[in-house]
Tab-separated table of C-alpha atoms and ligand atoms in Angstrom:
chain	number	residue	atom	x	y	z
A	73	MET	CA	1.805	12.794	42.128
A	74	PHE	CA	-1.023	11.356	39.990
A	75	ASP	CA	-3.446	8.589	40.881
A	76	TRP	CA	-3.203	7.286	37.330
A	77	LEU	CA	-0.728	7.510	34.481
A	78	ILE	CA	-2.327	6.750	31.115
A	79	VAL	CA	-0.058	6.109	28.152
A	80	GLY	CA	-1.739	7.031	24.861
A	81	ALA	CA	-4.470	9.626	24.218
A	82	GLY	CA	-6.419	7.647	21.612
A	83	PHE	CA	-9.861	6.197	22.293
A	84	ALA	CA	-8.632	3.597	24.801
A	85	GLY	CA	-6.674	6.109	26.918
A	86	SER	CA	-9.112	9.005	26.611
A	87	VAL	CA	-12.237	7.006	27.512
A	88	LEU	CA	-10.494	5.671	30.621
A	89	ALA	CA	-9.152	9.106	31.586
A	90	GLU	CA	-12.657	10.540	31.281
A	91	ARG	CA	-14.280	7.721	33.305
A	92	ILE	CA	-11.662	7.794	36.069
A	93	ALA	CA	-11.777	11.580	36.450
A	94	SER	CA	-15.562	11.913	36.294
A	95	GLN	CA	-16.675	8.751	38.119
A	96	ARG	CA	-13.855	8.195	40.618
A	97	GLY	CA	-12.773	11.788	41.145
A	98	GLU	CA	-9.131	10.749	40.772
A	99	THR	CA	-6.277	12.536	39.043
A	100	VAL	CA	-4.914	11.413	35.707
A	101	LEU	CA	-1.835	12.255	33.716
A	102	ILE	CA	-2.386	11.209	30.117
A	103	ILE	CA	0.636	11.270	27.850
A	104	ASP	CA	1.111	10.749	24.135
A	105	ARG	CA	4.250	10.726	22.073
A	106	ARG	CA	2.472	12.474	19.223
A	107	ASN	CA	1.822	16.206	19.310
A	108	HIS	CA	-1.945	15.781	19.564
A	109	ILE	CA	-4.706	13.859	21.307
A	110	GLY	CA	-7.110	11.467	19.527
A	111	GLY	CA	-4.688	8.730	18.459
A	112	ASN	CA	-5.363	7.500	14.948
A	113	ALA	CA	-8.794	9.111	14.950
A	114	TYR	CA	-7.249	12.618	15.102
A	115	ASP	CA	-8.613	15.131	12.601
A	116	CYS	CA	-7.577	18.714	11.826
A	117	TYR	CA	-8.235	21.539	9.380
A	118	ASP	CA	-5.715	21.696	6.543
A	119	GLU	CA	-4.517	24.861	4.787
A	120	ALA	CA	-7.597	24.858	2.555
A	121	GLY	CA	-9.808	24.855	5.683
A	122	ILE	CA	-10.992	21.311	5.047
A	123	LEU	CA	-11.333	18.905	7.967
A	124	ILE	CA	-9.091	15.942	7.156
A	125	HIS	CA	-8.210	12.774	9.046
A	126	LEU	CA	-4.432	12.759	9.315
A	127	TYR	CA	-4.326	8.967	9.680
A	128	GLY	CA	-6.933	7.968	7.113
A	129	PRO	CA	-10.731	7.877	7.019
A	130	HIS	CA	-12.466	7.148	10.327
A	131	ILE	CA	-16.175	6.386	10.125
A	132	PHE	CA	-18.006	5.750	13.357
A	133	HIS	CA	-20.369	2.771	13.257
A	134	THR	CA	-21.725	0.535	15.983
A	135	ASN	CA	-24.626	-1.688	16.929
A	136	ALA	CA	-24.206	-0.823	20.600
A	137	ARG	CA	-26.540	1.926	21.769
A	138	SER	CA	-24.595	2.182	25.033
A	139	ILE	CA	-21.412	3.124	23.128
A	140	PHE	CA	-23.241	5.607	20.930
A	141	ASP	CA	-24.892	7.148	24.032
A	142	TYR	CA	-21.558	7.318	25.835
A	143	LEU	CA	-19.932	9.324	23.018
A	144	SER	CA	-23.044	11.473	22.596
A	145	GLN	CA	-22.132	13.179	25.877
A	146	PHE	CA	-19.195	14.767	24.057
A	147	THR	CA	-20.453	15.402	20.540
A	148	SER	CA	-23.483	15.888	18.373
A	149	TRP	CA	-23.606	13.880	15.181
A	150	ARG	CA	-23.881	14.130	11.429
A	151	PRO	CA	-25.736	11.145	9.947
A	152	TYR	CA	-23.442	9.522	7.398
A	153	GLU	CA	-23.622	6.137	5.671
A	154	HIS	CA	-20.311	5.095	4.186
A	155	ARG	CA	-20.145	3.980	0.552
A	156	VAL	CA	-17.012	2.695	-1.161
A	157	LEU	CA	-16.256	2.029	-4.816
A	158	SER	CA	-13.543	-0.241	-6.122
A	159	SER	CA	-11.601	0.570	-9.271
A	160	VAL	CA	-11.595	-2.734	-11.190
A	161	ASP	CA	-10.891	-3.245	-14.894
A	162	GLY	CA	-11.337	0.493	-15.506
A	163	LYS	CA	-14.767	0.676	-13.801
A	164	LEU	CA	-15.778	2.094	-10.412
A	165	LEU	CA	-17.875	-0.657	-8.817
A	166	PRO	CA	-19.578	-1.003	-5.425
A	167	ILE	CA	-17.629	-2.869	-2.731
A	168	PRO	CA	-18.831	-4.926	-0.766
A	169	ILE	CA	-19.622	-6.931	-3.878
A	170	ASN	CA	-23.377	-6.691	-4.551
A	171	LEU	CA	-25.838	-7.196	-7.403
A	172	ASP	CA	-24.779	-3.980	-9.167
A	173	THR	CA	-21.090	-4.877	-8.871
A	174	ILE	CA	-21.584	-8.089	-10.841
A	175	ASN	CA	-24.076	-6.712	-13.357
A	176	ARG	CA	-21.854	-3.745	-14.169
A	177	LEU	CA	-18.583	-5.684	-14.166
A	178	TYR	CA	-19.845	-8.316	-16.613
A	179	ASP	CA	-22.558	-6.259	-18.409
A	180	LEU	CA	-25.288	-8.568	-17.101
A	181	ASP	CA	-28.811	-8.017	-15.877
A	182	LEU	CA	-29.063	-10.689	-13.180
A	183	SER	CA	-31.715	-10.759	-10.470
A	184	SER	CA	-30.736	-11.446	-6.851
A	185	GLU	CA	-31.815	-15.049	-7.299
A	186	GLN	CA	-29.733	-15.462	-10.415
A	187	LEU	CA	-26.788	-13.920	-8.612
A	188	GLU	CA	-27.052	-16.591	-5.897
A	189	ALA	CA	-26.748	-19.203	-8.665
A	190	PHE	CA	-23.883	-17.232	-10.264
A	191	PHE	CA	-21.899	-17.342	-7.006
A	192	ALA	CA	-22.848	-20.989	-6.360
A	193	ALA	CA	-21.402	-21.964	-9.739
A	194	ARG	CA	-18.138	-20.170	-9.009
A	195	ARG	CA	-17.468	-20.658	-5.334
A	196	GLU	CA	-14.726	-23.134	-4.407
A	197	LYS	CA	-15.264	-25.887	-1.926
A	198	VAL	CA	-12.964	-25.268	1.036
A	199	GLU	CA	-12.882	-27.982	3.707
A	200	GLU	CA	-12.170	-25.579	6.538
A	201	VAL	CA	-12.272	-21.829	5.995
A	202	ARG	CA	-9.102	-20.644	7.723
A	203	SER	CA	-7.445	-17.898	5.701
A	204	ALA	CA	-8.448	-14.526	4.268
A	205	GLU	CA	-8.259	-16.180	0.832
A	206	ASP	CA	-10.553	-19.075	1.852
A	207	VAL	CA	-13.291	-16.667	2.972
A	208	VAL	CA	-13.550	-15.016	-0.423
A	209	VAL	CA	-12.974	-17.952	-2.812
A	210	SER	CA	-15.521	-20.020	-0.892
A	211	THR	CA	-18.106	-17.256	-1.271
A	212	VAL	CA	-17.660	-15.692	-4.720
A	213	GLY	CA	-14.980	-17.784	-6.468
A	214	ARG	CA	-11.427	-17.145	-7.583
A	215	GLU	CA	-11.916	-14.615	-10.364
A	216	LEU	CA	-13.698	-12.078	-8.163
A	217	TYR	CA	-11.231	-12.814	-5.364
A	218	GLU	CA	-8.367	-11.924	-7.679
A	219	LYS	CA	-10.022	-8.789	-9.004
A	220	PHE	CA	-11.227	-7.292	-5.706
A	221	PHE	CA	-9.259	-8.859	-2.844
A	222	ARG	CA	-5.944	-10.464	-3.680
A	223	GLY	CA	-4.054	-7.365	-4.877
A	224	TYR	CA	-5.559	-5.052	-2.257
A	225	THR	CA	-4.772	-7.450	0.574
A	226	ARG	CA	-1.227	-8.089	-0.624
A	227	LYS	CA	-0.592	-4.337	-0.721
A	228	GLN	CA	-2.329	-3.655	2.579
A	229	TRP	CA	-0.655	-6.374	4.613
A	230	GLY	CA	2.520	-7.175	2.663
A	231	VAL	CA	1.629	-10.889	2.647
A	232	ASP	CA	-0.613	-13.094	0.562
A	233	PRO	CA	-4.230	-13.448	1.816
A	234	SER	CA	-3.583	-17.192	2.206
A	235	GLN	CA	-1.217	-16.234	5.066
A	236	LEU	CA	-3.724	-14.062	6.953
A	237	SER	CA	-6.482	-15.127	9.291
A	238	LYS	CA	-10.003	-15.310	7.923
A	239	ALA	CA	-11.138	-12.439	10.136
A	240	VAL	CA	-9.386	-9.954	7.824
A	241	THR	CA	-11.563	-10.379	4.723
A	242	ALA	CA	-14.584	-11.562	6.731
A	243	ARG	CA	-14.926	-7.866	7.664
A	244	VAL	CA	-16.244	-7.275	4.132
A	245	PRO	CA	-19.569	-9.042	3.407
A	246	THR	CA	-20.925	-10.218	0.033
A	247	ARG	CA	-24.456	-9.223	-0.917
A	248	THR	CA	-26.922	-10.377	-3.520
A	249	ASP	CA	-29.139	-7.295	-3.214
A	250	ARG	CA	-28.358	-3.688	-4.172
A	251	ASP	CA	-27.387	-2.452	-0.694
A	252	ASP	CA	-24.164	-0.521	-1.326
A	253	ARG	CA	-23.451	0.653	2.214
A	254	TYR	CA	-20.041	-0.372	3.581
A	255	PHE	CA	-21.470	-0.981	7.066
A	256	CYS	CA	-24.877	-2.287	8.177
A	257	ASP	CA	-24.694	-1.138	11.810
A	258	SER	CA	-27.670	0.553	13.429
A	259	PHE	CA	-25.670	3.661	14.372
A	260	GLN	CA	-23.600	5.263	11.580
A	261	PHE	CA	-22.518	8.831	12.203
A	262	MET	CA	-19.660	11.291	12.078
A	263	PRO	CA	-18.995	13.571	15.082
A	264	ALA	CA	-20.449	16.880	13.927
A	265	GLY	CA	-17.465	18.986	15.040
A	266	GLY	CA	-14.898	16.296	14.256
A	267	TYR	CA	-13.113	13.694	16.366
A	268	THR	CA	-10.515	16.006	17.898
A	269	ARG	CA	-13.208	18.345	19.218
A	270	MET	CA	-14.941	15.317	20.770
A	271	PHE	CA	-11.679	14.189	22.423
A	272	GLN	CA	-11.098	17.722	23.761
A	273	ARG	CA	-14.481	17.590	25.485
A	274	MET	CA	-13.776	14.130	26.918
A	275	LEU	CA	-10.497	15.282	28.409
A	276	ASP	CA	-11.739	18.677	29.579
A	277	SER	CA	-11.481	18.147	33.348
A	278	PRO	CA	-9.406	19.817	36.060
A	279	ARG	CA	-8.427	16.288	37.148
A	280	ILE	CA	-6.923	15.397	33.764
A	281	ASN	CA	-3.489	16.651	32.778
A	282	ILE	CA	-2.275	16.113	29.228
A	283	MET	CA	1.382	15.912	28.216
A	284	LEU	CA	2.059	15.616	24.478
A	285	GLN	CA	5.287	14.724	22.653
A	286	THR	CA	6.076	12.606	25.670
A	287	ASP	CA	7.174	9.027	25.235
A	288	TYR	CA	6.519	6.669	28.124
A	289	ARG	CA	9.928	5.087	27.635
A	290	ALA	CA	11.580	8.495	28.088
A	291	ILE	CA	9.734	9.403	31.304
A	292	ARG	CA	9.676	5.978	32.949
A	293	GLY	CA	10.997	6.439	36.434
A	294	GLN	CA	10.497	10.215	36.510
A	295	ILE	CA	6.780	10.664	37.119
A	296	PRO	CA	5.220	9.151	40.227
A	297	TYR	CA	1.837	7.482	39.894
A	298	ARG	CA	-0.202	4.771	41.609
A	299	ARG	CA	-1.711	2.898	38.691
A	300	LEU	CA	-0.841	2.604	35.027
A	301	ILE	CA	-3.016	2.200	31.944
A	302	TYR	CA	-0.963	1.401	28.880
A	303	THR	CA	-2.417	1.636	25.340
A	304	GLY	CA	0.800	1.483	23.278
A	305	PRO	CA	2.254	-1.640	21.613
A	306	ILE	CA	2.526	-4.414	24.196
A	307	ASP	CA	5.868	-5.757	22.881
A	308	GLU	CA	7.401	-2.293	23.294
A	309	PHE	CA	6.245	-2.137	26.939
A	310	PHE	CA	8.339	-5.247	27.593
A	311	ASP	CA	11.313	-3.931	25.584
A	312	TRP	CA	10.580	-6.502	22.872
A	313	LYS	CA	12.066	-9.174	25.105
A	314	LEU	CA	10.166	-12.001	23.372
A	315	GLY	CA	10.676	-10.540	19.903
A	316	ARG	CA	8.787	-7.982	17.816
A	317	LEU	CA	5.083	-8.219	17.133
A	318	PRO	CA	4.464	-7.073	13.558
A	319	TYR	CA	2.288	-3.986	13.185
A	320	ARG	CA	1.440	-2.729	9.702
A	321	SER	CA	1.798	0.996	9.076
A	322	LEU	CA	0.622	3.424	6.429
A	323	SER	CA	2.200	6.376	4.736
A	324	PHE	CA	-0.242	9.095	3.680
A	325	ARG	CA	0.012	11.550	0.814
A	326	HIS	CA	-2.386	14.404	1.562
A	327	VAL	CA	-3.216	16.664	-1.388
A	328	THR	CA	-5.588	19.558	-2.021
A	329	LEU	CA	-7.003	20.178	-5.493
A	330	ASP	CA	-8.634	23.295	-6.964
A	331	THR	CA	-11.740	21.396	-7.878
A	332	GLU	CA	-15.005	21.025	-6.046
A	333	LEU	CA	-15.213	17.237	-6.064
A	334	PHE	CA	-12.736	14.591	-7.202
A	335	GLN	CA	-14.596	11.273	-6.843
A	336	PRO	CA	-18.236	10.223	-6.390
A	337	VAL	CA	-17.872	8.765	-2.858
A	338	ALA	CA	-15.629	9.273	0.176
A	339	VAL	CA	-13.404	6.257	-0.509
A	340	VAL	CA	-12.307	4.570	-3.736
A	341	ASN	CA	-10.301	1.345	-3.372
A	342	TYR	CA	-7.564	0.358	-5.811
A	343	PRO	CA	-7.108	-3.434	-5.718
A	344	GLN	CA	-5.189	-3.732	-8.996
A	345	CYS	CA	-1.974	-2.075	-10.219
A	346	GLU	CA	-1.619	1.223	-8.270
A	347	ASP	CA	0.866	1.514	-5.363
A	348	TYR	CA	-1.786	2.936	-3.068
A	349	THR	CA	-4.736	1.010	-1.640
A	350	ARG	CA	-7.337	3.757	-1.471
A	351	ILE	CA	-8.074	7.443	-1.989
A	352	THR	CA	-10.248	9.280	0.513
A	353	GLU	CA	-12.004	12.553	-0.251
A	354	TYR	CA	-12.864	14.105	3.099
A	355	LYS	CA	-15.657	16.484	2.091
A	356	HIS	CA	-17.938	13.478	1.606
A	357	LEU	CA	-17.474	12.596	5.281
A	358	THR	CA	-17.971	16.065	6.687
A	359	GLY	CA	-20.456	17.603	4.233
A	360	GLN	CA	-18.230	20.693	4.046
A	361	ARG	CA	-18.614	22.968	1.026
A	362	SER	CA	-15.578	24.502	-0.629
A	363	ALA	CA	-14.261	25.293	-4.095
A	364	GLN	CA	-11.298	23.077	-3.191
A	365	THR	CA	-11.127	19.468	-2.082
A	366	SER	CA	-8.639	17.464	0.012
A	367	LEU	CA	-7.689	13.848	-0.545
A	368	SER	CA	-5.383	11.295	0.991
A	369	TYR	CA	-3.652	8.410	-0.736
A	370	GLU	CA	-2.706	5.432	1.478
A	371	TYR	CA	0.532	3.526	0.919
A	372	PRO	CA	0.920	0.547	3.272
A	373	THR	CA	4.384	0.038	4.752
A	374	ASP	CA	6.212	-1.827	7.508
A	375	MET	CA	7.993	1.372	8.613
A	376	GLY	CA	6.495	4.101	10.790
A	377	ASP	CA	3.909	4.239	13.553
A	378	PRO	CA	2.099	0.982	14.329
A	379	TYR	CA	-1.470	1.130	12.950
A	380	TYR	CA	-2.670	-2.423	12.412
A	381	PRO	CA	-1.918	-5.639	14.316
A	382	VAL	CA	-1.364	-8.307	11.639
A	383	PRO	CA	-3.894	-11.120	12.174
A	384	ARG	CA	-1.905	-14.364	11.671
A	385	THR	CA	-1.682	-17.438	13.874
A	386	GLU	CA	2.027	-17.016	14.608
A	387	ASN	CA	1.493	-13.386	15.693
A	388	GLU	CA	-1.409	-14.392	17.908
A	389	THR	CA	0.862	-16.994	19.534
A	390	LEU	CA	3.541	-14.392	20.256
A	391	TYR	CA	0.911	-11.961	21.550
A	392	LYS	CA	-0.356	-14.649	23.950
A	393	GLN	CA	3.189	-14.920	25.353
A	394	TYR	CA	3.276	-11.166	25.964
A	395	GLU	CA	-0.187	-11.378	27.489
A	396	ALA	CA	1.154	-13.993	29.912
A	397	LEU	CA	3.990	-11.602	30.862
A	398	ALA	CA	1.426	-8.836	31.378
A	399	ALA	CA	-0.490	-11.032	33.830
A	400	ALA	CA	2.461	-10.619	36.203
A	401	PHE	CA	1.788	-6.841	36.308
A	402	PRO	CA	-1.686	-6.637	37.902
A	403	GLU	CA	-1.227	-2.923	38.591
A	404	VAL	CA	-0.940	-2.213	34.854
A	405	TRP	CA	-4.026	-2.280	32.624
A	406	PHE	CA	-3.338	-3.046	28.971
A	407	VAL	CA	-6.117	-1.651	26.776
A	408	GLY	CA	-6.688	-0.797	23.096
A	409	ARG	CA	-5.766	-1.948	19.630
A	410	LEU	CA	-1.982	-1.950	20.115
A	411	ALA	CA	-1.781	-3.181	23.705
A	412	THR	CA	-4.166	-6.103	23.178
A	413	TYR	CA	-3.075	-6.732	19.572
A	414	ARG	CA	-6.635	-6.723	18.231
A	415	TYR	CA	-7.841	-5.495	14.822
A	416	TYR	CA	-10.550	-3.483	16.568
A	417	ASN	CA	-12.773	-0.732	15.233
A	418	MET	CA	-13.278	2.401	17.301
A	419	ASP	CA	-16.515	1.166	18.895
A	420	GLN	CA	-14.821	-2.081	19.949
A	421	VAL	CA	-11.978	-0.159	21.586
A	422	ILE	CA	-14.463	2.092	23.382
A	423	GLY	CA	-16.357	-1.035	24.518
A	424	GLN	CA	-13.115	-2.593	25.736
A	425	ALA	CA	-12.174	0.590	27.627
A	426	LEU	CA	-15.616	0.842	29.256
A	427	ALA	CA	-15.428	-2.854	30.247
A	428	THR	CA	-11.968	-2.219	31.730
A	429	PHE	CA	-13.406	0.639	33.730
A	430	THR	CA	-16.098	-1.673	35.119
A	431	LYS	CA	-13.346	-4.105	36.216
A	432	ILE	CA	-11.389	-1.273	37.813
A	433	GLN	CA	-14.498	-0.248	39.747
A	434	LYS	CA	-14.899	-3.795	41.036
A	435	LEU	CA	-11.261	-4.437	41.903
A	436	LEU	CA	-10.388	-1.004	43.232
A	437	PRO	CA	-13.341	0.522	45.070
A	438	VAL	CA	-13.159	4.332	44.997
A	439	GLY	CA	-10.782	5.566	47.673
A	440	THR	CA	-8.459	2.564	47.481
A	441	THR	CA	-6.282	3.587	44.555
A	442	ASN	CA	-3.791	5.302	46.813
A	443	GLN	CA	-3.499	2.234	49.010
A	444	GLY	CA	-1.446	0.662	46.230
A	445	ARG	CA	2.291	0.979	45.925
A	446	LEU	CA	3.801	4.196	44.671
A	447	TYR	CA	5.418	3.555	41.292
A	448	GLN	CA	8.137	5.552	39.718
A	449	ALA	CA	8.671	3.233	36.786
A	450	ALA	CA	7.675	-0.072	35.259
A	451	GLU	CA	9.602	-1.648	38.070
B	249	FAD	P1	-4.537	4.529	18.961
B	249	FAD	O1	-5.553	5.387	18.313
B	249	FAD	O2	-3.449	3.969	18.106
B	249	FAD	O3	-3.909	5.351	20.166
B	249	FAD	C1	-2.765	4.925	20.845
B	249	FAD	C2	-1.960	6.150	21.194
B	249	FAD	O4	-0.888	5.765	22.058
B	249	FAD	C3	-1.322	6.816	19.987
B	249	FAD	O5	-1.727	8.161	19.893
B	249	FAD	C4	0.179	6.673	20.238
B	249	FAD	O6	0.920	7.800	19.799
B	249	FAD	C5	0.249	6.534	21.744
B	249	FAD	N1	1.426	5.801	22.217
B	249	FAD	C6	1.817	4.560	21.859
B	249	FAD	N2	2.955	4.226	22.511
B	249	FAD	C7	3.284	5.295	23.301
B	249	FAD	C8	4.349	5.551	24.194
B	249	FAD	N3	5.331	4.671	24.422
B	249	FAD	N4	4.370	6.741	24.815
B	249	FAD	C9	3.404	7.669	24.602
B	249	FAD	N5	2.361	7.477	23.755
B	249	FAD	C10	2.314	6.299	23.115
B	249	FAD	N6	-12.205	2.312	13.199
B	249	FAD	C11	-13.519	2.514	12.954
B	249	FAD	O7	-14.361	2.233	13.821
B	249	FAD	N7	-13.944	3.048	11.757
B	249	FAD	C12	-13.082	3.400	10.772
B	249	FAD	O8	-13.496	3.883	9.714
B	249	FAD	C13	-11.683	3.193	11.001
B	249	FAD	N8	-10.780	3.523	10.053
B	249	FAD	C14	-9.457	3.339	10.295
B	249	FAD	C15	-8.547	3.724	9.310
B	249	FAD	C16	-7.184	3.577	9.531
B	249	FAD	C17	-6.222	3.986	8.447
B	249	FAD	C18	-6.719	3.031	10.756
B	249	FAD	C19	-5.249	2.860	10.993
B	249	FAD	C20	-7.619	2.650	11.745
B	249	FAD	C21	-8.994	2.800	11.526
B	249	FAD	N9	-9.932	2.460	12.498
B	249	FAD	C22	-11.279	2.642	12.257
B	249	FAD	C23	-9.510	1.878	13.799
B	249	FAD	C24	-9.308	2.967	14.858
B	249	FAD	O9	-8.282	3.834	14.454
B	249	FAD	C25	-8.910	2.270	16.171
B	249	FAD	O10	-9.869	1.310	16.557
B	249	FAD	C26	-8.763	3.238	17.345
B	249	FAD	O11	-8.249	4.491	16.955
B	249	FAD	C27	-7.854	2.580	18.362
B	249	FAD	O12	-7.713	3.391	19.499
B	249	FAD	P2	-6.544	3.089	20.528
B	249	FAD	O13	-6.650	4.093	21.611
B	249	FAD	O14	-6.545	1.648	20.880
B	249	FAD	O15	-5.193	3.275	19.688
B	250	UDP	N1	-10.205	-5.809	1.376
B	250	UDP	C1	-9.866	-6.066	0.051
B	250	UDP	N2	-10.421	-5.295	-0.924
B	250	UDP	C2	-11.269	-4.276	-0.660
B	250	UDP	C3	-11.600	-4.010	0.692
B	250	UDP	C4	-11.046	-4.789	1.695
B	250	UDP	O1	-9.071	-6.953	-0.228
B	250	UDP	O2	-11.725	-3.598	-1.599
B	250	UDP	C5	-9.613	-6.663	2.429
B	250	UDP	C6	-8.235	-6.145	2.849
B	250	UDP	O3	-7.451	-7.241	3.244
B	250	UDP	C7	-8.585	-5.272	4.028
B	250	UDP	C8	-9.680	-6.109	4.694
B	250	UDP	O4	-10.423	-6.656	3.588
B	250	UDP	O5	-7.471	-5.074	4.856
B	250	UDP	C9	-10.592	-5.367	5.626
B	250	UDP	O6	-11.135	-4.245	4.947
B	250	UDP	P1	-11.545	-2.926	5.742
B	250	UDP	O7	-12.158	-1.979	4.768
B	250	UDP	O8	-12.338	-3.316	6.921
B	250	UDP	O9	-10.109	-2.374	6.185
B	250	UDP	P2	-9.701	-1.123	7.121
B	250	UDP	O10	-10.734	-0.053	6.903
B	250	UDP	O11	-9.642	-1.645	8.512
B	250	UDP	O12	-8.352	-0.733	6.603
């Protein structure tokens, strides 16, 4: 008998397991259908001894000191500022678009001021910026949109940027200076021993039991618990009764080469003709030294594990209907990127999990968990 059943051992589930065990002294069974903890942030050593991210590059960045301090209990850090190049017209150019991107793409020697005027002359007037296309064409114009964003976004999401909400491309700023960092956040680090090691420390408690390769749908009704935290896809929890929420997936090709370094930065984006969207070279993230190097190629797909909620108005509408169903299950807490259908970064999921814990503390004072009903299933 467990006080809590937590479905999913990614950030959402693991942060809550850690908080409940350490702050409430209650017992937790955390399950995951994969054969490891860490969710999409899982990393492992490959055959060449290189620490790779099985589900693509994960760079920790946040402006919230409280979130950085929270994780610092479980890891030390390696300072790392992420830089990305985009392969456009045969050149490797900084993305986000900055002064060097434009000067090198067009063989110019513009100043920041001149670049402002360059963009002003090209940007399109958009009455109301609504779509992922609008964001870019109203900032840098159509030609740069087509070179850097249209092809990448179509590959990544399987739909045209005009069909996606503006939040998707608004994640990538445009700059008129030479700052070539992908993120501007005040805290940018990689966990020194890797993400999986950090998750192991979070879950290292006699009150936390972990069951892997265990699907919630398969054990529903077999394991007794008092309260449930669910971090899987919300439509799946309700047996897709209102229809399927689209989640975009990725297929990864991991390769190791007998060469010390393959590309100048950790990630190179391919917005033009290749099938893949980006290539990651992991040694840049970890600072490891080796005569070999490991890469992953990302091929977006609709098949496979759900990775990304697809930000579109119609999907948001369907999610809201599931959210209304969820409101009828006050003993179940829906948390994380899949259960709340949010295109969240790791720090946002950690923030959401910590905020959920605060609510739990308010609604269920310590010692009252076992006054709830005993559940055997999602009854
Ligand atoms: P997940 O990590 O998806 O964990 C959910 C877990 O629940 C999974 O392990 C799943 O197997 C399990 N599960 C689901 N359903 C069931 C079930 N029925 N039974 C049992 N288990 C179940 N964020 C950043 O901040 N920086 C980055 O650089 C970054 N890069 C990313 C790159 C890629 C390719 C992707 C896909 C995401 C990236 N993210 C990044 C986002 C980051 O992965 C997420 O914000 C974070 O991992 C979400 O945590 P979560 O716990 O909500 O979900
Ligand atoms: N994007 C693009 N070209 C790029 C980088 C990003 O078109 O070179 C778009 C694309 O739609 C992508 C979105 O901007 O999905 C957000 O980019 P981000 O790097 O944040 O994606 P993530 O790391 O979450 O996959």
